[in-house]
Amino acid sequence: MNAIAEHFAGIRAGLASLDASASSTASGADRPHPEDIFAPAQHVGALDPNTTIVLGARGAGKSFWAGVLAHTDTREIAARAYPQIGLGRIDVALGYTGQEGDRSISRATIDARVPSGAETAQGVLLWRCVLLRAVRGVIYPDRPLERVGAMMTQYADPEDWEEAMDEADAILRARDLLVVVLFDALDSLSIEWARLRDLTDALLQVAWGVRGYKSIRMKLFLRPDQMQDLGLRFIELPKLISGATELSWSAINLYGMLFSRLATCNAPTAREGLNWVLDKCSLPRPPANLIELRRWRLSVNRKAQAQAFELIAGLHMGRGSKRGRTYDWPINHLADGHGVVTPRSFLVLMQSAATMPPASENQAITAEGIRNGLRDASKVRLEQLATEYKWIKRVLLPLARLQVPCQESVIIQRWQENETVEAVLRGAQERQLLPPIDGNRDERADHKLVIRLLRMGVLSLRSDGRYDMPDLFRVAARLLKKGGVAPV
């Protein structure tokens, strides 16, 4: 193997070693680690203590950034990456994460303290006590966490709670400390739509009310489709949303993350191979620290990224230019129905592409490897969706071999032939899961399910009124599209 082939082999090995597990939690074994951090400038709001709501699609990094805030080692790195938001003087507590054993409240405790039907009457009191308990856990770290049930009895009078919060706020001000309490995985609060809506509404009400405290903040991580599907009724919600940060990843961000991971990976041959590519393209080598890495040309410059990637993967996705450039193709085909591409899917595609040996030694990955990476990314995305929405495979299965784009009536006919809506509603009830739509089977249930998939980004609506399915889902769901990548 010649020297150039060795460099490409090193890059291929580095890409193949990328962590494509594609999920993070705010706490526990899947928590973020310092070496995973890539910090796009526009994501500063996800960490800014004064940003209450962080919106992002599945895989956009909500739980990742929650985990970065929640742990001292990653928070210290984030403080250096975003020096303007004062992360060096904050401490973080967990309010709700959907996880057990991390000092946040569990769903079982919520169910015990707020019976079904009492969400409006008891929800605000619950979340106020969860907040106060989390703040006191920071102030008095050596004390056992208070019991939420006892606190709800103690602070049933709102004036008592306000006095306790004023006292906690004063202690934190004296210490020059800001406490941020995190709330993540909020779609797991309940398996009933009305209860989920009312508990979320109550949490938003508390988040709105505590903004006046000097040293206490709440941060809620939510999906945009959650806000739409729940029909939230909190009157000040538009004001909260107007100040929200939305996690979005541009092509430049995604490739910047890719090149920074290659530059910092554990394999010396991968770093050497990348340096050879950079020298060949007359591009600067990667800097040593995170702040400078954010300003590196391969983190911020599309032209530089394309130049380096096209040396690694070739210029086009075929013999000519009609099939598109290798730099653009993954972005175009990994987007969901809202045009969103997430780091999860992007890393899975690149990692998978690197496992397919190239036809030439003088190339790290190929067009066919990238197409195969899309197939793997689609399978992974569908499996991840199925862990969150147990009904999704049952909904998509009858659509196999259907050619898109198509009319809504064609989709609904397939579902009616297979009694899909009846099956998923019955299954949700039997398995104690949140159903895809609110209500019972009626003449509009199929249309409601179409709209549900549209809001999730699993379907998209074309200007001619036909429905399409993005390749990210279509390939694994085995739908057909003229000229598209063949299904798995």
Short mmCIF file of C-alpha atoms in Angstrom, two decimals:
data_model
loop_
_atom_site.label_atom_id
_atom_site.label_comp_id
_atom_site.label_asym_id
_atom_site.label_seq_id
_atom_site.Cartn_x
_atom_site.Cartn_y
_atom_site.Cartn_z
CA MET A 1 0.00 0.00 0.00
CA ASN A 2 1.43 3.36 -1.01
CA ALA A 3 1.59 6.38 1.29
CA ILE A 4 -1.50 8.05 -0.18
CA ALA A 5 -3.54 4.86 0.18
CA GLU A 6 -2.43 4.61 3.81
CA HIS A 7 -3.69 8.12 4.49
CA PHE A 8 -7.09 7.30 3.01
CA ALA A 9 -7.20 4.03 4.94
CA GLY A 10 -6.52 5.98 8.13
CA ILE A 11 -9.36 8.39 7.40
CA ARG A 12 -11.65 5.48 6.62
CA ALA A 13 -10.75 3.84 9.93
CA GLY A 14 -11.39 7.11 11.75
CA LEU A 15 -14.81 7.53 10.14
CA ALA A 16 -15.69 3.91 10.87
CA SER A 17 -14.81 4.44 14.54
CA LEU A 18 -17.20 7.38 14.96
CA ASP A 19 -19.68 6.93 17.79
CA ALA A 20 -22.89 6.30 15.86
CA SER A 21 -24.86 5.07 18.87
CA ALA A 22 -26.85 8.21 18.21
CA SER A 23 -28.47 8.87 21.56
CA SER A 24 -27.74 10.77 24.73
CA THR A 25 -29.51 11.22 28.03
CA ALA A 26 -29.21 14.04 30.52
CA SER A 27 -27.88 11.55 33.08
CA GLY A 28 -26.83 7.93 33.33
CA ALA A 29 -24.61 5.77 31.14
CA ASP A 30 -25.43 7.67 27.94
CA ARG A 31 -24.52 11.09 29.32
CA PRO A 32 -22.33 13.31 27.08
CA HIS A 33 -18.55 13.23 27.47
CA PRO A 34 -16.10 16.09 26.97
CA GLU A 35 -14.67 14.66 23.77
CA ASP A 36 -18.16 14.61 22.19
CA ILE A 37 -18.69 18.36 22.41
CA PHE A 38 -18.90 20.39 19.23
CA ALA A 39 -20.38 23.80 19.88
CA PRO A 40 -22.07 25.63 16.97
CA ALA A 41 -22.39 29.33 17.71
CA GLN A 42 -26.18 29.32 17.30
CA HIS A 43 -26.58 26.64 20.01
CA VAL A 44 -25.55 29.06 22.75
CA GLY A 45 -29.19 29.41 23.83
CA ALA A 46 -29.38 25.72 24.72
CA LEU A 47 -26.87 26.43 27.49
CA ASP A 48 -27.73 30.04 28.34
CA PRO A 49 -29.33 30.04 31.82
CA ASN A 50 -31.69 32.83 30.71
CA THR A 51 -33.23 30.79 27.88
CA THR A 52 -36.19 28.94 29.35
CA ILE A 53 -37.30 26.80 26.39
CA VAL A 54 -35.06 24.85 24.02
CA LEU A 55 -36.81 23.38 20.98
CA GLY A 56 -35.37 20.65 18.81
CA ALA A 57 -36.33 17.66 16.69
CA ARG A 58 -35.46 14.12 17.73
CA GLY A 59 -31.70 13.76 17.60
CA ALA A 60 -31.05 17.51 17.35
CA GLY A 61 -29.22 17.49 20.69
CA LYS A 62 -31.74 18.45 23.39
CA SER A 63 -30.76 15.70 25.82
CA PHE A 64 -27.12 16.10 24.80
CA TRP A 65 -27.03 19.76 25.82
CA ALA A 66 -29.07 19.00 28.94
CA GLY A 67 -26.41 16.44 29.84
CA VAL A 68 -23.60 18.89 29.08
CA LEU A 69 -25.14 21.31 31.57
CA ALA A 70 -25.85 18.63 34.15
CA HIS A 71 -22.25 17.44 34.60
CA THR A 72 -19.31 19.46 35.90
CA ASP A 73 -16.69 18.21 33.43
CA THR A 74 -18.74 18.97 30.32
CA ARG A 75 -20.11 22.21 31.76
CA GLU A 76 -16.56 23.49 32.31
CA ILE A 77 -15.73 22.86 28.65
CA ALA A 78 -18.97 24.54 27.56
CA ALA A 79 -18.07 27.54 29.74
CA ARG A 80 -14.85 27.93 27.78
CA ALA A 81 -16.64 27.50 24.45
CA TYR A 82 -19.34 30.06 25.34
CA PRO A 83 -17.59 32.48 27.74
CA GLN A 84 -20.24 35.18 27.32
CA ILE A 85 -23.08 33.40 29.18
CA GLY A 86 -21.47 32.92 32.58
CA LEU A 87 -21.59 29.14 32.96
CA GLY A 88 -18.70 29.35 35.42
CA ARG A 89 -20.99 30.63 38.19
CA ILE A 90 -23.91 28.23 37.79
CA ASP A 91 -24.87 24.95 39.35
CA VAL A 92 -27.40 22.59 37.81
CA ALA A 93 -30.10 20.37 39.27
CA LEU A 94 -32.45 17.91 37.59
CA GLY A 95 -36.18 18.45 37.82
CA TYR A 96 -37.44 15.74 35.47
CA THR A 97 -35.48 13.60 32.97
CA GLY A 98 -37.57 10.46 32.51
CA GLN A 99 -34.71 8.53 34.14
CA GLU A 100 -34.67 6.71 37.46
CA GLY A 101 -32.11 7.29 40.20
CA ASP A 102 -30.73 10.68 39.12
CA ARG A 103 -32.33 12.81 41.89
CA SER A 104 -35.08 14.04 39.58
CA ILE A 105 -38.74 13.25 40.17
CA SER A 106 -39.99 10.00 38.61
CA ARG A 107 -43.19 9.51 36.66
CA ALA A 108 -44.35 7.06 39.32
CA THR A 109 -44.07 9.78 41.95
CA ILE A 110 -45.90 12.25 39.70
CA ASP A 111 -48.71 9.73 39.21
CA ALA A 112 -48.93 9.15 42.96
CA ARG A 113 -48.98 12.84 43.86
CA VAL A 114 -51.26 14.09 41.06
CA PRO A 115 -54.11 11.63 40.40
CA SER A 116 -55.74 11.54 36.98
CA GLY A 117 -58.16 14.43 36.69
CA ALA A 118 -56.34 16.56 39.26
CA GLU A 119 -53.68 17.95 36.89
CA THR A 120 -55.16 21.45 36.73
CA ALA A 121 -55.72 21.67 40.48
CA GLN A 122 -52.47 20.03 41.62
CA GLY A 123 -50.05 20.37 38.70
CA VAL A 124 -48.67 23.81 39.55
CA LEU A 125 -48.14 22.83 43.20
CA LEU A 126 -46.33 19.67 42.12
CA TRP A 127 -43.88 21.50 39.85
CA ARG A 128 -43.32 24.27 42.38
CA CYS A 129 -42.28 21.66 44.92
CA VAL A 130 -40.10 19.82 42.41
CA LEU A 131 -38.35 23.11 41.65
CA LEU A 132 -37.87 24.04 45.31
CA ARG A 133 -36.60 20.57 46.15
CA ALA A 134 -34.05 20.70 43.31
CA VAL A 135 -32.81 24.15 44.37
CA ARG A 136 -32.48 23.10 47.99
CA GLY A 137 -30.59 20.02 46.85
CA VAL A 138 -27.90 22.38 45.51
CA ILE A 139 -27.91 24.64 48.57
CA TYR A 140 -27.77 21.72 51.03
CA PRO A 141 -26.00 18.92 49.11
CA ASP A 142 -25.36 16.84 52.24
CA ARG A 143 -29.03 16.61 53.19
CA PRO A 144 -31.32 13.88 51.85
CA LEU A 145 -33.68 15.10 49.15
CA GLU A 146 -37.05 16.12 50.52
CA ARG A 147 -40.13 14.05 49.72
CA VAL A 148 -42.34 15.74 47.15
CA GLY A 149 -45.53 14.50 48.81
CA ALA A 150 -44.61 16.06 52.15
CA MET A 151 -43.62 19.29 50.41
CA MET A 152 -46.98 19.50 48.61
CA THR A 153 -48.70 19.37 51.99
CA GLN A 154 -46.30 21.87 53.53
CA TYR A 155 -46.55 24.37 50.67
CA ALA A 156 -50.20 24.05 49.74
CA ASP A 157 -50.49 27.72 50.72
CA PRO A 158 -48.68 29.56 47.88
CA GLU A 159 -47.40 32.24 50.26
CA ASP A 160 -45.46 29.58 52.17
CA TRP A 161 -43.85 28.43 48.93
CA GLU A 162 -43.03 32.00 47.91
CA GLU A 163 -41.33 32.64 51.26
CA ALA A 164 -39.26 29.45 50.88
CA MET A 165 -38.24 30.44 47.35
CA ASP A 166 -37.31 33.97 48.49
CA GLU A 167 -35.12 32.46 51.19
CA ALA A 168 -33.42 30.09 48.74
CA ASP A 169 -32.91 32.91 46.24
CA ALA A 170 -31.30 35.10 48.91
CA ILE A 171 -28.88 32.33 49.94
CA LEU A 172 -27.83 31.80 46.31
CA ARG A 173 -27.38 35.54 45.73
CA ALA A 174 -25.12 35.71 48.78
CA ARG A 175 -23.03 32.89 47.28
CA ASP A 176 -23.03 34.56 43.83
CA LEU A 177 -24.46 31.32 42.45
CA LEU A 178 -27.14 30.74 39.83
CA VAL A 179 -29.06 27.44 39.91
CA VAL A 180 -30.58 26.09 36.70
CA VAL A 181 -33.14 23.28 37.04
CA LEU A 182 -33.49 21.09 33.94
CA PHE A 183 -36.63 19.39 32.58
CA ASP A 184 -36.13 16.94 29.72
CA ALA A 185 -38.02 14.02 28.10
CA LEU A 186 -41.32 15.70 28.96
CA ASP A 187 -43.28 13.60 26.46
CA SER A 188 -42.85 10.69 28.90
CA LEU A 189 -44.87 12.39 31.64
CA SER A 190 -48.04 10.49 30.76
CA ILE A 191 -49.66 8.01 28.38
CA GLU A 192 -52.84 10.10 28.16
CA TRP A 193 -53.02 13.14 25.89
CA ALA A 194 -55.16 15.29 28.20
CA ARG A 195 -52.98 14.52 31.24
CA LEU A 196 -49.77 15.15 29.30
CA ARG A 197 -51.13 18.49 28.08
CA ASP A 198 -52.27 19.63 31.52
CA LEU A 199 -49.05 18.61 33.29
CA THR A 200 -47.00 20.38 30.62
CA ASP A 201 -49.21 23.46 30.85
CA ALA A 202 -48.70 23.54 34.62
CA LEU A 203 -44.92 23.25 34.21
CA LEU A 204 -44.90 26.12 31.71
CA GLN A 205 -46.91 28.22 34.14
CA VAL A 206 -44.32 27.65 36.87
CA ALA A 207 -41.46 28.36 34.45
CA TRP A 208 -43.09 31.66 33.51
CA GLY A 209 -43.63 32.62 37.14
CA VAL A 210 -40.08 32.05 38.42
CA ARG A 211 -38.39 34.41 35.98
CA GLY A 212 -38.41 37.14 38.61
CA TYR A 213 -35.96 35.33 40.90
CA LYS A 214 -32.38 36.55 40.63
CA SER A 215 -30.59 33.24 41.16
CA ILE A 216 -33.05 30.52 40.08
CA ARG A 217 -33.82 29.47 36.51
CA MET A 218 -35.75 26.67 34.81
CA LYS A 219 -34.83 25.20 31.43
CA LEU A 220 -37.26 23.02 29.47
CA PHE A 221 -36.23 20.88 26.47
CA LEU A 222 -39.14 20.24 24.09
CA ARG A 223 -39.85 19.12 20.53
CA PRO A 224 -41.72 21.52 18.22
CA ASP A 225 -44.28 18.83 17.37
CA GLN A 226 -45.00 18.41 21.09
CA MET A 227 -46.09 22.01 21.23
CA GLN A 228 -48.40 21.47 18.25
CA ASP A 229 -49.84 18.08 19.17
CA LEU A 230 -50.66 18.85 22.79
CA GLY A 231 -52.76 21.92 22.10
CA LEU A 232 -51.21 23.69 25.08
CA ARG A 233 -53.43 26.34 26.64
CA PHE A 234 -51.06 28.30 28.90
CA ILE A 235 -51.90 31.92 28.13
CA GLU A 236 -48.30 33.21 28.24
CA LEU A 237 -46.94 30.43 26.00
CA PRO A 238 -46.42 32.71 22.96
CA LYS A 239 -44.15 34.94 25.06
CA LEU A 240 -42.13 31.95 26.26
CA ILE A 241 -41.83 30.60 22.73
CA SER A 242 -40.71 33.98 21.38
CA GLY A 243 -37.64 33.73 23.61
CA ALA A 244 -36.94 30.07 22.86
CA THR A 245 -33.84 28.69 21.19
CA GLU A 246 -34.33 26.19 18.38
CA LEU A 247 -31.57 23.65 17.82
CA SER A 248 -30.81 23.50 14.12
CA TRP A 249 -27.86 22.00 12.31
CA SER A 250 -26.75 23.45 8.99
CA ALA A 251 -24.59 21.54 6.54
CA ILE A 252 -21.65 23.63 7.75
CA ASN A 253 -22.34 22.64 11.38
CA LEU A 254 -22.62 18.95 10.54
CA TYR A 255 -19.43 18.80 8.49
CA GLY A 256 -17.69 20.94 11.09
CA MET A 257 -18.64 18.36 13.71
CA LEU A 258 -17.43 15.55 11.43
CA PHE A 259 -14.02 17.10 10.80
CA SER A 260 -13.56 18.07 14.45
CA ARG A 261 -14.30 14.49 15.52
CA LEU A 262 -11.76 13.21 13.01
CA ALA A 263 -9.25 15.75 14.25
CA THR A 264 -9.65 14.64 17.87
CA CYS A 265 -10.27 10.89 17.46
CA ASN A 266 -8.07 8.38 19.23
CA ALA A 267 -6.63 6.82 16.06
CA PRO A 268 -3.31 8.49 15.12
CA THR A 269 -3.62 7.22 11.53
CA ALA A 270 -6.94 9.05 11.15
CA ARG A 271 -5.44 12.32 12.37
CA GLU A 272 -2.43 11.85 10.12
CA GLY A 273 -4.70 11.12 7.16
CA LEU A 274 -6.78 14.22 7.84
CA ASN A 275 -3.65 16.36 8.12
CA TRP A 276 -2.49 15.02 4.76
CA VAL A 277 -5.84 15.99 3.19
CA LEU A 278 -5.61 19.46 4.73
CA ASP A 279 -2.08 19.96 3.45
CA LYS A 280 -3.12 18.74 0.01
CA CYS A 281 -5.98 21.29 -0.02
CA SER A 282 -3.80 24.09 1.47
CA LEU A 283 -6.11 24.25 4.48
CA PRO A 284 -5.03 24.92 8.09
CA ARG A 285 -4.56 22.02 10.46
CA PRO A 286 -6.92 21.72 13.45
CA PRO A 287 -6.20 23.84 16.56
CA ALA A 288 -5.72 22.26 19.95
CA ASN A 289 -8.57 23.78 21.97
CA LEU A 290 -12.34 23.93 21.63
CA ILE A 291 -12.69 27.69 21.30
CA GLU A 292 -10.22 27.85 18.41
CA LEU A 293 -11.74 24.68 16.93
CA ARG A 294 -15.05 26.56 16.61
CA ARG A 295 -13.26 29.14 14.44
CA TRP A 296 -11.26 26.62 12.40
CA ARG A 297 -11.95 26.96 8.66
CA LEU A 298 -13.30 23.42 8.47
CA SER A 299 -15.77 24.29 11.23
CA VAL A 300 -17.18 27.40 9.58
CA ASN A 301 -16.37 27.51 5.86
CA ARG A 302 -18.51 25.57 3.38
CA LYS A 303 -16.03 25.91 0.51
CA ALA A 304 -13.16 24.55 2.62
CA GLN A 305 -15.31 21.67 3.88
CA ALA A 306 -16.43 20.72 0.37
CA GLN A 307 -12.86 20.84 -0.90
CA ALA A 308 -11.64 18.47 1.81
CA PHE A 309 -14.64 16.13 1.68
CA GLU A 310 -14.53 15.79 -2.09
CA LEU A 311 -10.90 14.70 -1.86
CA ILE A 312 -12.01 12.08 0.69
CA ALA A 313 -15.19 10.90 -1.11
CA GLY A 314 -14.90 12.00 -4.73
CA LEU A 315 -16.68 14.89 -6.42
CA HIS A 316 -19.98 13.39 -7.62
CA MET A 317 -22.42 10.66 -6.59
CA GLY A 318 -22.02 9.01 -10.00
CA ARG A 319 -20.07 9.24 -13.23
CA GLY A 320 -21.45 12.69 -13.99
CA SER A 321 -22.86 15.68 -12.14
CA LYS A 322 -26.56 14.73 -12.54
CA ARG A 323 -26.65 12.71 -9.31
CA GLY A 324 -25.26 15.58 -7.26
CA ARG A 325 -22.10 16.36 -5.35
CA THR A 326 -20.95 14.11 -2.54
CA TYR A 327 -20.84 17.06 -0.12
CA ASP A 328 -24.50 18.01 -0.66
CA TRP A 329 -26.06 14.59 -1.16
CA PRO A 330 -26.11 13.38 2.49
CA ILE A 331 -27.72 16.62 3.66
CA ASN A 332 -30.41 16.50 0.97
CA HIS A 333 -31.31 12.88 1.67
CA LEU A 334 -31.13 12.88 5.48
CA ALA A 335 -33.63 15.71 5.97
CA ASP A 336 -36.99 14.96 7.57
CA GLY A 337 -40.24 16.48 6.39
CA HIS A 338 -39.34 19.79 8.02
CA GLY A 339 -35.97 19.93 6.29
CA VAL A 340 -34.14 19.09 9.52
CA VAL A 341 -30.97 16.98 9.48
CA THR A 342 -29.73 15.75 12.86
CA PRO A 343 -26.21 14.83 13.99
CA ARG A 344 -27.39 11.30 14.76
CA SER A 345 -28.38 10.48 11.21
CA PHE A 346 -25.39 12.26 9.70
CA LEU A 347 -22.88 10.37 11.85
CA VAL A 348 -24.58 7.03 11.19
CA LEU A 349 -24.39 7.63 7.44
CA MET A 350 -20.70 8.56 7.52
CA GLN A 351 -19.75 5.74 9.87
CA SER A 352 -21.60 3.23 7.69
CA ALA A 353 -20.15 4.62 4.44
CA ALA A 354 -16.65 4.03 5.80
CA THR A 355 -17.32 0.34 6.43
CA MET A 356 -17.77 -0.33 2.69
CA PRO A 357 -14.35 -0.84 1.05
CA PRO A 358 -13.77 1.63 -1.81
CA ALA A 359 -13.07 0.48 -5.35
CA SER A 360 -9.85 2.49 -5.30
CA GLU A 361 -7.23 2.74 -2.59
CA ASN A 362 -6.93 6.44 -3.41
CA GLN A 363 -10.28 7.30 -1.85
CA ALA A 364 -11.61 6.91 1.68
CA ILE A 365 -15.35 6.48 0.95
CA THR A 366 -17.39 6.17 -2.22
CA ALA A 367 -20.74 7.26 -3.60
CA GLU A 368 -22.08 3.73 -3.19
CA GLY A 369 -20.84 3.71 0.40
CA ILE A 370 -22.70 6.97 1.04
CA ARG A 371 -25.90 5.51 -0.45
CA ASN A 372 -25.48 2.45 1.72
CA GLY A 373 -24.94 4.78 4.67
CA LEU A 374 -28.34 6.33 3.94
CA ARG A 375 -29.93 2.88 4.15
CA ASP A 376 -28.33 2.29 7.54
CA ALA A 377 -29.23 5.78 8.77
CA SER A 378 -32.83 5.18 7.72
CA LYS A 379 -32.97 1.86 9.57
CA VAL A 380 -31.47 3.40 12.71
CA ARG A 381 -33.81 6.40 12.59
CA LEU A 382 -36.88 4.17 12.23
CA GLU A 383 -35.73 1.95 15.10
CA GLN A 384 -35.17 4.99 17.30
CA LEU A 385 -38.58 6.31 16.37
CA ALA A 386 -40.07 2.93 17.28
CA THR A 387 -38.57 3.03 20.78
CA GLU A 388 -40.38 6.32 21.39
CA TYR A 389 -43.54 5.58 19.39
CA LYS A 390 -44.32 1.89 19.69
CA TRP A 391 -47.06 2.27 17.07
CA ILE A 392 -44.96 3.71 14.23
CA LYS A 393 -44.03 0.41 12.56
CA ARG A 394 -47.66 -0.73 12.58
CA VAL A 395 -48.60 2.54 10.88
CA LEU A 396 -45.88 2.34 8.23
CA LEU A 397 -46.06 -1.39 7.50
CA PRO A 398 -49.21 -1.20 5.29
CA LEU A 399 -47.51 1.49 3.18
CA ALA A 400 -44.68 -0.78 2.03
CA ARG A 401 -44.17 -0.78 -1.78
CA LEU A 402 -46.41 2.27 -2.10
CA GLN A 403 -44.97 4.80 -4.53
CA VAL A 404 -44.64 8.37 -3.30
CA PRO A 405 -45.57 11.13 -3.76
CA CYS A 406 -49.25 10.16 -3.66
CA GLN A 407 -52.65 11.45 -2.64
CA GLU A 408 -53.78 11.24 0.97
CA SER A 409 -56.61 8.94 -0.09
CA VAL A 410 -54.10 6.31 -1.24
CA ILE A 411 -52.44 6.27 2.19
CA ILE A 412 -55.77 6.11 3.98
CA GLN A 413 -56.99 3.28 1.75
CA ARG A 414 -53.97 1.17 2.72
CA TRP A 415 -54.66 1.84 6.40
CA GLN A 416 -58.34 1.04 6.13
CA GLU A 417 -57.63 -2.22 4.31
CA ASN A 418 -55.42 -3.24 7.25
CA GLU A 419 -57.54 -1.69 10.05
CA THR A 420 -54.46 0.28 11.05
CA VAL A 421 -56.04 2.97 13.19
CA GLU A 422 -58.11 0.45 15.12
CA ALA A 423 -55.01 -1.69 15.71
CA VAL A 424 -52.78 1.12 16.98
CA LEU A 425 -55.45 2.58 19.27
CA ARG A 426 -56.19 -0.86 20.71
CA GLY A 427 -52.49 -1.63 21.10
CA ALA A 428 -51.81 1.67 22.87
CA GLN A 429 -54.59 0.98 25.35
CA GLU A 430 -53.47 -2.60 26.01
CA ARG A 431 -49.80 -1.67 26.42
CA GLN A 432 -50.45 1.55 28.37
CA LEU A 433 -48.83 3.79 25.77
CA LEU A 434 -49.60 7.28 24.53
CA PRO A 435 -51.67 6.74 21.33
CA PRO A 436 -50.75 8.53 18.08
CA ILE A 437 -53.98 10.54 18.05
CA ASP A 438 -56.29 11.86 20.71
CA GLY A 439 -59.78 10.35 20.82
CA ASN A 440 -61.51 7.25 19.46
CA ARG A 441 -61.90 5.81 15.97
CA ASP A 442 -64.12 8.12 13.89
CA GLU A 443 -64.44 9.23 10.28
CA ARG A 444 -61.55 11.70 10.67
CA ALA A 445 -59.18 9.41 12.57
CA ASP A 446 -57.20 8.44 9.44
CA HIS A 447 -56.76 12.10 8.48
CA LYS A 448 -55.64 12.89 12.04
CA LEU A 449 -53.00 10.19 11.74
CA VAL A 450 -51.75 11.68 8.46
CA ILE A 451 -51.47 15.07 10.15
CA ARG A 452 -49.65 13.45 13.08
CA LEU A 453 -47.03 12.01 10.73
CA LEU A 454 -46.82 15.36 8.96
CA ARG A 455 -46.06 17.16 12.24
CA MET A 456 -43.48 14.53 13.13
CA GLY A 457 -41.73 15.09 9.81
CA VAL A 458 -42.33 11.50 8.71
CA LEU A 459 -44.49 12.83 5.86
CA SER A 460 -44.21 16.07 3.91
CA LEU A 461 -46.86 17.90 1.88
CA ARG A 462 -45.97 18.97 -1.65
CA SER A 463 -47.27 22.11 -3.33
CA ASP A 464 -49.54 20.02 -5.59
CA GLY A 465 -51.35 18.54 -2.54
CA ARG A 466 -49.67 15.12 -2.67
CA TYR A 467 -47.89 13.58 0.28
CA ASP A 468 -44.26 12.51 0.16
CA MET A 469 -42.05 10.61 2.58
CA PRO A 470 -38.44 11.80 3.09
CA ASP A 471 -35.76 9.25 2.24
CA LEU A 472 -34.74 9.23 5.90
CA PHE A 473 -37.91 7.22 6.65
CA ARG A 474 -38.96 5.99 3.20
CA VAL A 475 -35.99 3.69 2.64
CA ALA A 476 -36.42 1.71 5.86
CA ALA A 477 -40.23 1.76 5.54
CA ARG A 478 -39.78 0.25 2.04
CA LEU A 479 -41.79 2.80 0.08
CA LEU A 480 -40.85 3.42 -3.53
CA LYS A 481 -39.84 6.62 -5.28
CA LYS A 482 -38.92 7.10 -8.92
CA GLY A 483 -35.19 7.69 -9.18
CA GLY A 484 -34.73 7.38 -5.39
CA VAL A 485 -32.49 5.11 -3.38
CA ALA A 486 -33.93 1.60 -3.36
CA PRO A 487 -35.51 0.47 -0.07
CA VAL A 488 -33.65 -1.66 2.43
#
